[in-house]
Amino acid sequence: MMFYAVIDTNVLVSALLNINSNPGIVLCSVFNGQTTPLINTDILAEYREVLARKKFHFPKETVDIILKRLENSSLKTEEIPAEFPEVSDPKDRCFFAVTMAARQTEEALLITGNIRHFPQQPFVVTPAQFVEMLHNRA
């Protein structure tokens, strides 16, 4: 079974900081074909902006490679549902909106380290919860 997931930026940052962490396992699940990332233009722009921040010291070449691999393996949607629950941080709106749009046809998840920023839903999971789902599926 393939997983479809919107990956919050904080998960991507944590994965690049420590590939052996739960967020790192999330990223590896994309690269090994277990997970299809769900993105749109806004999500990709946020990934690019955050990963380029000087405080992280991520080499530009590494960021470019990661983002290209994510983009090449992703399903893209610009279609946003007309109504869905509000999120506490306006920057997180696109992540939840893409998840809701994808859930119209797939069992999509939203993987985030900031679970409190989103409405409490069974499809909003932490990296640790997602890793458990990966193990239970195997």
Coordinates of C-alpha atoms in Angstrom, one line a residue:
M1 CA 0.0 0.0 0.0
M2 CA 1.3 3.4 -1.0
F3 CA 1.0 6.3 1.4
Y4 CA 0.0 9.8 0.2
A5 CA 1.1 12.6 2.4
V6 CA 1.5 16.3 2.7
I7 CA 4.8 16.8 4.5
D8 CA 5.0 19.9 6.7
T9 CA 8.1 22.0 6.3
N10 CA 9.2 21.4 9.9
V11 CA 9.4 17.6 9.1
L12 CA 11.6 18.3 6.1
V13 CA 13.9 20.6 8.1
S14 CA 14.2 18.0 10.9
A15 CA 14.9 15.3 8.4
L16 CA 17.8 17.2 6.9
L17 CA 19.2 18.0 10.3
N18 CA 19.1 14.3 11.3
I19 CA 18.4 11.7 8.7
N20 CA 18.3 9.0 11.4
S21 CA 15.3 10.6 13.1
N22 CA 11.6 9.9 12.6
P23 CA 11.4 12.9 10.2
G24 CA 14.4 11.4 8.3
I25 CA 12.5 8.1 8.0
V26 CA 9.6 10.0 6.6
L27 CA 11.8 11.6 3.9
C28 CA 13.5 8.2 3.2
S29 CA 10.0 6.7 2.7
V30 CA 9.5 9.2 -0.2
F31 CA 12.8 8.4 -1.7
N32 CA 12.3 4.6 -1.5
G33 CA 8.8 4.8 -3.1
Q34 CA 6.7 4.0 0.0
T35 CA 5.2 7.6 0.2
T36 CA 4.0 9.9 -2.5
P37 CA 4.3 13.5 -1.4
L38 CA 1.4 15.8 -2.1
I39 CA 2.4 19.4 -3.0
N40 CA 1.2 22.6 -4.6
T41 CA 3.0 25.8 -5.7
D42 CA 2.7 27.4 -2.2
I43 CA 4.1 24.3 -0.4
L44 CA 7.1 24.1 -2.8
A45 CA 7.7 27.8 -2.4
E46 CA 7.7 27.5 1.4
Y47 CA 10.1 24.5 1.3
R48 CA 12.5 26.5 -0.9
E49 CA 12.3 29.6 1.3
V50 CA 12.7 27.8 4.7
L51 CA 15.5 25.5 3.6
A52 CA 17.4 28.4 2.2
R53 CA 17.5 30.1 5.5
K54 CA 21.1 30.8 6.6
K55 CA 20.5 29.5 10.2
F56 CA 20.2 25.9 8.8
H57 CA 23.4 26.0 6.8
F58 CA 22.0 23.6 4.3
P59 CA 24.1 23.6 1.1
K60 CA 22.1 25.0 -1.8
E61 CA 23.0 22.0 -4.0
T62 CA 21.6 19.6 -1.4
V63 CA 18.4 21.6 -1.1
D64 CA 18.0 21.7 -4.9
I65 CA 18.5 17.9 -5.1
I66 CA 16.0 17.2 -2.3
L67 CA 13.4 19.5 -3.7
K68 CA 13.8 18.2 -7.2
R69 CA 13.4 14.6 -6.0
L70 CA 10.3 15.6 -3.9
E71 CA 8.8 17.4 -6.9
N72 CA 9.5 14.6 -9.3
S73 CA 7.9 12.0 -7.0
S74 CA 4.9 14.1 -6.0
L75 CA 1.3 14.5 -6.9
K76 CA 0.6 18.2 -7.5
T77 CA -2.7 19.9 -6.9
E78 CA -3.7 23.5 -7.1
E79 CA -7.3 22.6 -6.5
I80 CA -8.3 23.8 -3.0
P81 CA -11.6 22.8 -1.3
A82 CA -14.0 25.8 -0.9
E83 CA -14.5 25.1 2.8
F84 CA -12.4 23.4 5.4
P85 CA -11.6 23.9 9.1
E86 CA -9.4 26.9 9.9
V87 CA -5.8 26.4 11.0
S88 CA -4.1 28.5 13.7
D89 CA -1.2 29.7 11.6
P90 CA -2.1 31.2 8.2
K91 CA 1.1 29.8 6.7
D92 CA -0.1 26.3 7.5
R93 CA -3.4 26.8 5.5
C94 CA -2.0 25.5 2.2
F95 CA -0.7 22.3 3.9
F96 CA -4.2 21.5 5.3
A97 CA -6.0 22.6 2.1
V98 CA -3.9 20.3 -0.1
T99 CA -4.5 17.4 2.4
M100 CA -8.3 18.1 2.3
A101 CA -8.2 18.3 -1.5
A102 CA -6.3 15.0 -1.8
R103 CA -8.6 13.3 0.7
Q104 CA -11.4 13.6 -1.9
T105 CA -9.7 10.8 -3.9
E106 CA -7.0 9.3 -1.7
E107 CA -6.4 8.4 2.0
A108 CA -4.1 11.3 2.3
L109 CA -2.2 12.2 5.5
L110 CA -0.7 15.4 6.8
I111 CA 2.6 14.7 8.6
T112 CA 3.7 17.5 10.9
G113 CA 5.8 18.1 14.0
N114 CA 3.4 20.9 15.0
I115 CA 0.2 18.9 15.4
R116 CA -1.4 21.5 17.6
H117 CA -1.4 24.0 14.6
F118 CA -4.0 21.9 12.8
P119 CA -7.6 20.7 13.5
Q120 CA -7.5 17.4 15.5
Q121 CA -8.2 14.8 12.8
P122 CA -7.0 11.2 12.6
F123 CA -5.2 11.9 9.3
V124 CA -3.0 14.6 10.9
V125 CA -0.1 12.7 12.3
T126 CA 3.3 13.2 13.8
P127 CA 6.5 11.8 12.2
A128 CA 6.6 9.1 15.0
Q129 CA 3.0 8.1 14.3
F130 CA 3.7 7.9 10.6
V131 CA 6.8 5.7 11.2
E132 CA 4.6 3.4 13.2
M133 CA 2.2 3.2 10.3
L134 CA 5.1 2.3 8.0
H135 CA 6.2 -0.5 10.3
N136 CA 2.7 -1.8 10.8
R137 CA 2.2 -2.0 7.0
A138 CA 5.4 -4.0 6.5

